[in-house]
CSV table of C-alpha atoms in Angstrom, one decimal:
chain,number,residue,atom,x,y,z
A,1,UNK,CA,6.4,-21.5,-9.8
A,2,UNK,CA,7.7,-21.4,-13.3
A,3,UNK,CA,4.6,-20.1,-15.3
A,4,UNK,CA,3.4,-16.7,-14.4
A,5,UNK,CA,0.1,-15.3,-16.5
A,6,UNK,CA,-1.1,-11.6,-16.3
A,7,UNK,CA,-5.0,-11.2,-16.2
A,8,UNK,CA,-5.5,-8.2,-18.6
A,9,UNK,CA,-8.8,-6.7,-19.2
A,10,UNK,CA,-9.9,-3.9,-20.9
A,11,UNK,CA,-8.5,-0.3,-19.3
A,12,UNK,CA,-6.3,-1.7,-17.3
A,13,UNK,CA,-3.6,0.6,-15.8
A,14,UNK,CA,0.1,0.3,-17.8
A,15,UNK,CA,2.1,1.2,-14.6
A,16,UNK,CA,0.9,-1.6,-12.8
A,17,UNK,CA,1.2,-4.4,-16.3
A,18,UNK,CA,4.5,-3.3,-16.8
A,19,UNK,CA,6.0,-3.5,-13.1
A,20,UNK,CA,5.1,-7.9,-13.5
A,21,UNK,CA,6.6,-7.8,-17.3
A,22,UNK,CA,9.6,-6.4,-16.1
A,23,UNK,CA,10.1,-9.0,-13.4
A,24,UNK,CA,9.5,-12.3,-14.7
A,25,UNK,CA,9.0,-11.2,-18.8
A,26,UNK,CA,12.9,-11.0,-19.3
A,27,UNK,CA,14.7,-14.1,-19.7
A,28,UNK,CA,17.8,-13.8,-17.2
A,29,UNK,CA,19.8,-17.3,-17.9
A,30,UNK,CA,22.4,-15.9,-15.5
A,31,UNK,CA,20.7,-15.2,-12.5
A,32,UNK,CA,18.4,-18.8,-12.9
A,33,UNK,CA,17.4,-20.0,-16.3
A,34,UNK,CA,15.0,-21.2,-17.0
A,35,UNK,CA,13.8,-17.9,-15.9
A,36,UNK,CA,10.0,-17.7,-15.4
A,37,UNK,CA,7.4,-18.2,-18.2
A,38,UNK,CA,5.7,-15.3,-18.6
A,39,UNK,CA,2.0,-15.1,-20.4
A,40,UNK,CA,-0.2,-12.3,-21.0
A,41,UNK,CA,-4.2,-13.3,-20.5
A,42,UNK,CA,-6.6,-10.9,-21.8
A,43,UNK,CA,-10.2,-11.2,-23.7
A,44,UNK,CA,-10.0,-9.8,-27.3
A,45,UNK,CA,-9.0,-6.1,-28.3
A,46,UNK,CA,-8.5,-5.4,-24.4
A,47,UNK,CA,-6.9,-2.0,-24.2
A,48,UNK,CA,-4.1,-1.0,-21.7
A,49,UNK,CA,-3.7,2.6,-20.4
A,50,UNK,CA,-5.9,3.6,-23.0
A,51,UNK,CA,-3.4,3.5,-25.9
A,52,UNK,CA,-2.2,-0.2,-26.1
A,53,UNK,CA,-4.0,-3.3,-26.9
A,54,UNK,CA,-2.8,-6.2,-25.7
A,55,UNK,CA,-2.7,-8.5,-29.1
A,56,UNK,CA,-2.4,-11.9,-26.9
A,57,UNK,CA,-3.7,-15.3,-28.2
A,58,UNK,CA,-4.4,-16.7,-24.4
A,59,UNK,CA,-7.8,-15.7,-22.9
A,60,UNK,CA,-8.8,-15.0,-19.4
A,61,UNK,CA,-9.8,-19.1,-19.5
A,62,UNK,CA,-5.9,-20.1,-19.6
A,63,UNK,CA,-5.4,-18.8,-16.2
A,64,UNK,CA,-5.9,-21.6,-14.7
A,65,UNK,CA,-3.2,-23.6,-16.2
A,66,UNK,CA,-0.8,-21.2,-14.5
A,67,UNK,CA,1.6,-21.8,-11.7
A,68,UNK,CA,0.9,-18.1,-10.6
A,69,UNK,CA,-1.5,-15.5,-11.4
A,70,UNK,CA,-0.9,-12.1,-10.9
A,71,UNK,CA,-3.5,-9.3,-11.0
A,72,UNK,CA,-2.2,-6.1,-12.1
A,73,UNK,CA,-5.1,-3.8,-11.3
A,74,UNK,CA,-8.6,-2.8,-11.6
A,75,UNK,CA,-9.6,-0.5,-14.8
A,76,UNK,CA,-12.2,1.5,-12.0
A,77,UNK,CA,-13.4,0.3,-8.0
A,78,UNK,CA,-16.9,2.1,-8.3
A,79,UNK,CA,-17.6,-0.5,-10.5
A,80,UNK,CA,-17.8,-4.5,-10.2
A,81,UNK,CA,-14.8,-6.2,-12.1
A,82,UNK,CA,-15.9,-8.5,-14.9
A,83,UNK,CA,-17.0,-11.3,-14.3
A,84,UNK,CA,-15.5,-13.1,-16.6
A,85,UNK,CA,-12.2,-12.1,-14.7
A,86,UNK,CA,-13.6,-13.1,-11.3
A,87,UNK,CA,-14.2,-16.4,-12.5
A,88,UNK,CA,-10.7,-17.4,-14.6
A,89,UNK,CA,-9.1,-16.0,-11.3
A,90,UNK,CA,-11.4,-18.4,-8.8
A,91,UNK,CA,-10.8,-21.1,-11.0
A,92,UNK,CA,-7.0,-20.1,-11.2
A,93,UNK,CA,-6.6,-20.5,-7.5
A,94,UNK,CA,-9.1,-23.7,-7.8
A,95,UNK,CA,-6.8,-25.4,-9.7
A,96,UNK,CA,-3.7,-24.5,-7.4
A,97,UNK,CA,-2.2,-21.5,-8.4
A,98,UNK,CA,-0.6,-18.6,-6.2
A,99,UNK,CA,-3.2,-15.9,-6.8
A,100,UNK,CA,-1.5,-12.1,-6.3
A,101,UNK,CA,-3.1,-8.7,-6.5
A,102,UNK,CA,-1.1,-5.5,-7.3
A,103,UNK,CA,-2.7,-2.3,-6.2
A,104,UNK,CA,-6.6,-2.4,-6.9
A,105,UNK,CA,-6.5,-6.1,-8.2
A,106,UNK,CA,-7.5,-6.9,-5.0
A,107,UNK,CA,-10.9,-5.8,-5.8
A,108,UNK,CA,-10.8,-8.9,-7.7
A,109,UNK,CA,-9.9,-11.0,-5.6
A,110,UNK,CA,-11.9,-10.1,-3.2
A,111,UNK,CA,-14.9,-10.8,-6.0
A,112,UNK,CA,-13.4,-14.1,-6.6
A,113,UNK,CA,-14.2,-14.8,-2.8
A,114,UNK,CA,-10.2,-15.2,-2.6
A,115,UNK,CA,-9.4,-12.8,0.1
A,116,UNK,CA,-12.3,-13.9,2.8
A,117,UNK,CA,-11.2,-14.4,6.2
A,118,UNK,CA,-7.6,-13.2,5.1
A,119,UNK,CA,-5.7,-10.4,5.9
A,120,UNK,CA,-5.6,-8.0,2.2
A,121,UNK,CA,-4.1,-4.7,1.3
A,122,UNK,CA,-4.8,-2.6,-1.5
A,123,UNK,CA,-3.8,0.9,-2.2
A,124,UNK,CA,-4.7,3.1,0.6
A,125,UNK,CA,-6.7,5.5,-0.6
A,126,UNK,CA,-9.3,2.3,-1.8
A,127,UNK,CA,-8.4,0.5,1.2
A,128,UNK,CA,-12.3,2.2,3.0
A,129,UNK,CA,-13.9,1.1,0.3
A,130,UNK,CA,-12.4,-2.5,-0.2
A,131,UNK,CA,-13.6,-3.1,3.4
A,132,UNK,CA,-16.6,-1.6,2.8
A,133,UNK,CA,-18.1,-4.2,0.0
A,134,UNK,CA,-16.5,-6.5,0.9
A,135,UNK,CA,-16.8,-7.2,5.1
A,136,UNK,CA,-15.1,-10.4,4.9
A,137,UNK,CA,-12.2,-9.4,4.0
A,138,UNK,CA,-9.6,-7.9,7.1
A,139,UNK,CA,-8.1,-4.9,5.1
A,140,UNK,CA,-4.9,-3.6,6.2
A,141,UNK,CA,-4.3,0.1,4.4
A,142,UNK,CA,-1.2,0.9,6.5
A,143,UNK,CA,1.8,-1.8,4.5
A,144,UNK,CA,3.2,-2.4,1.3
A,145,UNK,CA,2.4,-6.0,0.8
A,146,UNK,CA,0.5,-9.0,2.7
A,147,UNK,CA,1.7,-12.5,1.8
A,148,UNK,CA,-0.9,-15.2,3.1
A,149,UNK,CA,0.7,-17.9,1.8
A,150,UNK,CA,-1.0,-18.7,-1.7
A,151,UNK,CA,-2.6,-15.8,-1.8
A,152,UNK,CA,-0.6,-12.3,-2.1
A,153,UNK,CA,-1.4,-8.4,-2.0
A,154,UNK,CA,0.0,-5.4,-2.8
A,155,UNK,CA,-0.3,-1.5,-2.0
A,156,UNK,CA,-0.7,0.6,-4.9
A,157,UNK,CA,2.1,1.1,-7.9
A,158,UNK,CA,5.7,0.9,-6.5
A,159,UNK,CA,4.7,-1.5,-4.0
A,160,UNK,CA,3.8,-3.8,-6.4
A,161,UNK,CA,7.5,-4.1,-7.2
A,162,UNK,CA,8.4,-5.0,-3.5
A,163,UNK,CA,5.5,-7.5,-4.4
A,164,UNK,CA,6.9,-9.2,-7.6
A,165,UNK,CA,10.8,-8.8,-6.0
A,166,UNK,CA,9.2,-10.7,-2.9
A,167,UNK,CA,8.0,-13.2,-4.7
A,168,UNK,CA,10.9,-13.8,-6.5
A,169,UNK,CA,13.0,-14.0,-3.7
A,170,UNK,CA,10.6,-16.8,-2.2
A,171,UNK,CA,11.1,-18.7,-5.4
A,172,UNK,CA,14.8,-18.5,-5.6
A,173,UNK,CA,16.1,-17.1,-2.7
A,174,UNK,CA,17.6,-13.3,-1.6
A,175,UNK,CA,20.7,-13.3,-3.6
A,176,UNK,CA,18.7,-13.6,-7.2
A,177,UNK,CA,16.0,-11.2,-5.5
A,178,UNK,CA,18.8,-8.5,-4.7
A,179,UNK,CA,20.5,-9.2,-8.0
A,180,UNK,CA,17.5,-8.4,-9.9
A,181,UNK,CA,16.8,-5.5,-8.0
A,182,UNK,CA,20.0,-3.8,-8.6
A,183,UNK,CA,18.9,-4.4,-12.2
A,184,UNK,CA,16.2,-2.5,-11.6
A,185,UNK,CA,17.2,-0.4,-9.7
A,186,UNK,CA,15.3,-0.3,-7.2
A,187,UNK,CA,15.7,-1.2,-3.5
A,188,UNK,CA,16.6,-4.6,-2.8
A,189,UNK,CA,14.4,-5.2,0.1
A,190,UNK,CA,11.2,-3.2,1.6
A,191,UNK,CA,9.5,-5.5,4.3
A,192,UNK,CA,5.8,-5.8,3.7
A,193,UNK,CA,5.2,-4.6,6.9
A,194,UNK,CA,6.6,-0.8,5.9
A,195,UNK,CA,4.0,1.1,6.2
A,196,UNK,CA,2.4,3.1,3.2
A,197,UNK,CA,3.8,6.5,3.1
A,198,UNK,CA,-0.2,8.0,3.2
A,199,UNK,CA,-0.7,11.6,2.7
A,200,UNK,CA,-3.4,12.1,5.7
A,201,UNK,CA,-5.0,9.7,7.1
A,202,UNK,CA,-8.1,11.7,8.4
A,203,UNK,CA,-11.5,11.1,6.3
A,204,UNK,CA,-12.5,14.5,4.3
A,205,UNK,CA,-14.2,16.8,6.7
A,206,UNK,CA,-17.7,15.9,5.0
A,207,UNK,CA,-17.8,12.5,5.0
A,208,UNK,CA,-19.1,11.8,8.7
A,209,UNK,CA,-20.9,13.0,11.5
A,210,UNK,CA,-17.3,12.8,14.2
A,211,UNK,CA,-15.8,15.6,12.1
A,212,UNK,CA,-15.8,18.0,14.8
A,213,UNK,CA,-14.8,15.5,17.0
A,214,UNK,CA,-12.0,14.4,15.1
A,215,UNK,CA,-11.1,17.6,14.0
A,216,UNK,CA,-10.6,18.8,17.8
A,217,UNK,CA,-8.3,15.3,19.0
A,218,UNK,CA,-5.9,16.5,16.6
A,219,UNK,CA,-5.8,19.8,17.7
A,220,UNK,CA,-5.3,18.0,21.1
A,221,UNK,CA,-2.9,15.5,20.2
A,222,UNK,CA,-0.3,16.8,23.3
A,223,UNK,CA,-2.4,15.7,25.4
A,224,UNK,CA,-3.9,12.5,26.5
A,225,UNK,CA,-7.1,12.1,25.8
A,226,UNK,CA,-9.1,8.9,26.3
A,227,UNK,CA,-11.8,6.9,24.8
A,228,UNK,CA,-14.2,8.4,27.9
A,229,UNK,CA,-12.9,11.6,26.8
A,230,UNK,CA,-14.1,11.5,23.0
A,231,UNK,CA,-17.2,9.9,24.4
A,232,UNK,CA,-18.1,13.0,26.8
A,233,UNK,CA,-16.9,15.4,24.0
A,234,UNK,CA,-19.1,14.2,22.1
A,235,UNK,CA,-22.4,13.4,24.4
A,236,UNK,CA,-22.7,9.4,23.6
A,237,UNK,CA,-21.6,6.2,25.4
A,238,UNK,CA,-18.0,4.9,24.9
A,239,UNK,CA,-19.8,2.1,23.2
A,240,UNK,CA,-22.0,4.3,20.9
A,241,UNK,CA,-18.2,5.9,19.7
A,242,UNK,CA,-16.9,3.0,19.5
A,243,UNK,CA,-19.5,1.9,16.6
A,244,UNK,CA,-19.6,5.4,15.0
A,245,UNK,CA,-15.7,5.4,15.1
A,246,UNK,CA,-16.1,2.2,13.3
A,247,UNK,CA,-18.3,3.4,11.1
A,248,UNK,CA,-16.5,6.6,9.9
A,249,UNK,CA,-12.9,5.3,9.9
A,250,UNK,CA,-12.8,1.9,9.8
A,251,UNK,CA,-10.6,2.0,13.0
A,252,UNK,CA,-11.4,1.8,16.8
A,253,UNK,CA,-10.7,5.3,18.9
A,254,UNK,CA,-7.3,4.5,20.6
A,255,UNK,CA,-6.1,3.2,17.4
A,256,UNK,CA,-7.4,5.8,15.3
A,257,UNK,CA,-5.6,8.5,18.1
A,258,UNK,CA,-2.6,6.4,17.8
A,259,UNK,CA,-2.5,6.9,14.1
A,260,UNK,CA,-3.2,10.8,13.8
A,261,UNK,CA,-0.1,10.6,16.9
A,262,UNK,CA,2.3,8.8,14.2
A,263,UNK,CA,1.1,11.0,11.1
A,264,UNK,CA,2.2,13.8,13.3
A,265,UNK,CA,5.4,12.3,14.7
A,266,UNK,CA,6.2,11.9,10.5
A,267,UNK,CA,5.3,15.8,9.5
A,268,UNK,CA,7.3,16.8,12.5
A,269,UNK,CA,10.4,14.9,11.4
A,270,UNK,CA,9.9,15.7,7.8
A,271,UNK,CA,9.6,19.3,8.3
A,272,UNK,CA,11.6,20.2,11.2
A,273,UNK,CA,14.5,19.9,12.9
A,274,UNK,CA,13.3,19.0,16.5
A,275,UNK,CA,14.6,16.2,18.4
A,276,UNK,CA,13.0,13.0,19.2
A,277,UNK,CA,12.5,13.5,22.6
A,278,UNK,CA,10.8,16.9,21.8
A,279,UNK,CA,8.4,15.9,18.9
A,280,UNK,CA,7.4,12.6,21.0
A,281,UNK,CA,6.2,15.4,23.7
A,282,UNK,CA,4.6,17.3,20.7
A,283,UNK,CA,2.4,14.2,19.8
A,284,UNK,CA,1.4,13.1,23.1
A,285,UNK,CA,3.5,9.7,23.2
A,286,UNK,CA,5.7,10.8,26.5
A,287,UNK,CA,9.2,10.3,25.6
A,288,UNK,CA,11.6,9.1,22.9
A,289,UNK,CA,11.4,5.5,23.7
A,290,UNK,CA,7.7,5.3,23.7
A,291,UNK,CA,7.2,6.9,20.2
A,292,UNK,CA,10.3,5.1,18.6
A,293,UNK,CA,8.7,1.5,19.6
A,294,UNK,CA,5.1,3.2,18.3
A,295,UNK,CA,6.7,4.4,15.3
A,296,UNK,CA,8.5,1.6,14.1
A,297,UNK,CA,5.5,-1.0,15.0
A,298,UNK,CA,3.4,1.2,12.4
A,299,UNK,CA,6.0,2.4,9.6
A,300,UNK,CA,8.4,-0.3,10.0
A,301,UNK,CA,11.2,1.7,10.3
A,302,UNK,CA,12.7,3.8,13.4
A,303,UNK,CA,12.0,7.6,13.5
A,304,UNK,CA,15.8,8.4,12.6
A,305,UNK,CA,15.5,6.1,9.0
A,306,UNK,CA,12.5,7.8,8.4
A,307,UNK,CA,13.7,11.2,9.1
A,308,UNK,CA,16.7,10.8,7.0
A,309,UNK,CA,14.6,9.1,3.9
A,310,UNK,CA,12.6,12.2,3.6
A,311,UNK,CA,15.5,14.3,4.0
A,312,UNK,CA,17.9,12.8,1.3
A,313,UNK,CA,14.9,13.1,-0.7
A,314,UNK,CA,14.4,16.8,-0.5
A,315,UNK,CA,18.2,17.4,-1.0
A,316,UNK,CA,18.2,15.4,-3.9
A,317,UNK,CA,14.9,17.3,-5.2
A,318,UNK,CA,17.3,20.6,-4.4
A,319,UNK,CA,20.1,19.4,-5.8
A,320,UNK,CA,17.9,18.3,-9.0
A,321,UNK,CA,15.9,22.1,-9.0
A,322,UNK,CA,19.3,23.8,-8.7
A,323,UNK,CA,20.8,22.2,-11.4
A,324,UNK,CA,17.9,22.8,-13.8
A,325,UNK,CA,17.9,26.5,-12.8
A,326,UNK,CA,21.7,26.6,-13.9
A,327,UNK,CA,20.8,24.7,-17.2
A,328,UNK,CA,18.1,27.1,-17.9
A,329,UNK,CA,20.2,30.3,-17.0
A,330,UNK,CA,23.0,29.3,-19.3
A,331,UNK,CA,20.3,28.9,-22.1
């Protein structure tokens, strides 16, 4: 997988260009040389973050003569990508290539008919919509990245990092992977199957007619509640929830409950200081074992990790606030 080519079109994100450029654009003779061929595809006077051009002489047509083909990300989802990007990127994985998709590029791919029948992720807050046109596709919101095989997807920004590291360490094992990433510096190793770190995973208030509803379970999350429960709640058959459930989240009820349990479990052990044992009763999961083998089936890491992620975080935020107070106090 020697020859890597970017599929640039016009308004394409820079965040997302750069993260591939970084990774396999700069020769490294010590770590493996040759290092990776690196291309940049894009039609004429394509523009990147609105400022750059990309001034390339391979078009969207030379994709195809790559030994991977990475997707950086979509300029906007409300509307179609181009077409004339669909098709170099069908014809890319056509002709053999390992297609990947960082962020919204999945969109394309998903265009390109690449991602039917396959498991795909995307950033989550376009994950609802990915699934939405396109119903082929099984779209997975809650990880960082999804490798099916020949055909790779990424969550949105800094996830496409743990994308491009991954696929370097595939190609040449973990040692030139972790060496690269200290390089980077960056962490060495995020499993795909971490979850995303999303804000709220609740649909706005507006958006359905299981608001109230919804709005009431997690009010009630300390309790159990049942699928017959929601049902009577809400005067309709288990099976009439089940589809509107479907409908408004994307998710069935018990695993939509489980997931407003776990984004609980996280604000708890962000914010406070409660035990495990405590916030597990708090969330409705019955003890500390039963929400640490919850929790780390859906983030990926145990409750402790996470806890102590977030808080070396905010101390370093502190640390970072206190220091800039003292800068600006001596000026």
């Amino acid at each position: 997988m020697t020859s890597v080519a970017l599929a640039v079109t016009d308004g394409i994100p820079l965040f997302e260009l750069g993260v591939p450029c970084a990774v396999f654009g700069v020769a490294r003779p010590d770590l493996v040389d040759p290092w990776y061929d690196l291309v940049v595809c894009a039609p004429p006077g394509a523009r990147v973050g609105g400022w750059f051009r990309a001034e390339t002489p391979h078009g969207l047509d030379e994709l195809a003569a790559a030994d991977t083909v990475i997707v950086p990300a979509c300029h906007d989802v409300v509307d179609d990508p181009p077409a004339e990007l669909v098709d170099a990127v069908r014809a890319a994985h056509l002709a053999g290539a390992r297609v990947a998709s960082i962020c919204t590029g999945a969109f394309v791919l998903a265009a390109a008919g690449l991602l039917d029948g396959r498991r795909a992720t995307t950033h989550w807050m376009h994950a609802a919509l990915l699934a939405r046109r396109y119903p082929k596709v099984e779209v997975d919101p809650g990880v960082l990245y999804i490798d099916d095989g020949n055909v790779l997807t990424s969550a949105g920004k800094a996830a496409g990092i743990d994308l491009c590291l991954h696929m370097v360490r595939t190609d040449h094992g973990t040692a030139v992977a972790n060496a690269l990433a200290r390089r980077l510096v960056v962490a060495p190793h995020r499993a795909g199957g971490q979850a995303q770190f999303i804000a709220s995973p609740m649909p706005p208030v507006h958006d359905h007619g299981l608001a109230e509803l919804l709005a009431w379970a997690v009010a009630h999350l300390d309790q159990p509640i049942t699928v017959s429960d929601l049902a009577d709640r809400a005067h309709m058959s288990t099976r009439n929830l089940s589809r509107q459930f479907a409908a408004a989240t994307g998710s069935t009820p018990l695993r939509w409950l489980l997931t407003q349990r776990i984004h609980h479990a996280r604000q708890l052990l962000e914010n406070t200081e409660e035990c495990i044992d405590l916030i597990a009763g708090r969330v409705g999961m019955g003890s500390a074992a039963t929400l640490r083998r919850h929790f780390n089936r859906t983030v990926g890491v145990p409750p402790d990790t996470y806890r102590r992620t977030f808080r070396d975080a905010r101390h370093r935020d502190e640390h970072q606030a206190d220091g800039i107070s003292i800068m600006a106090a001596a000026h």
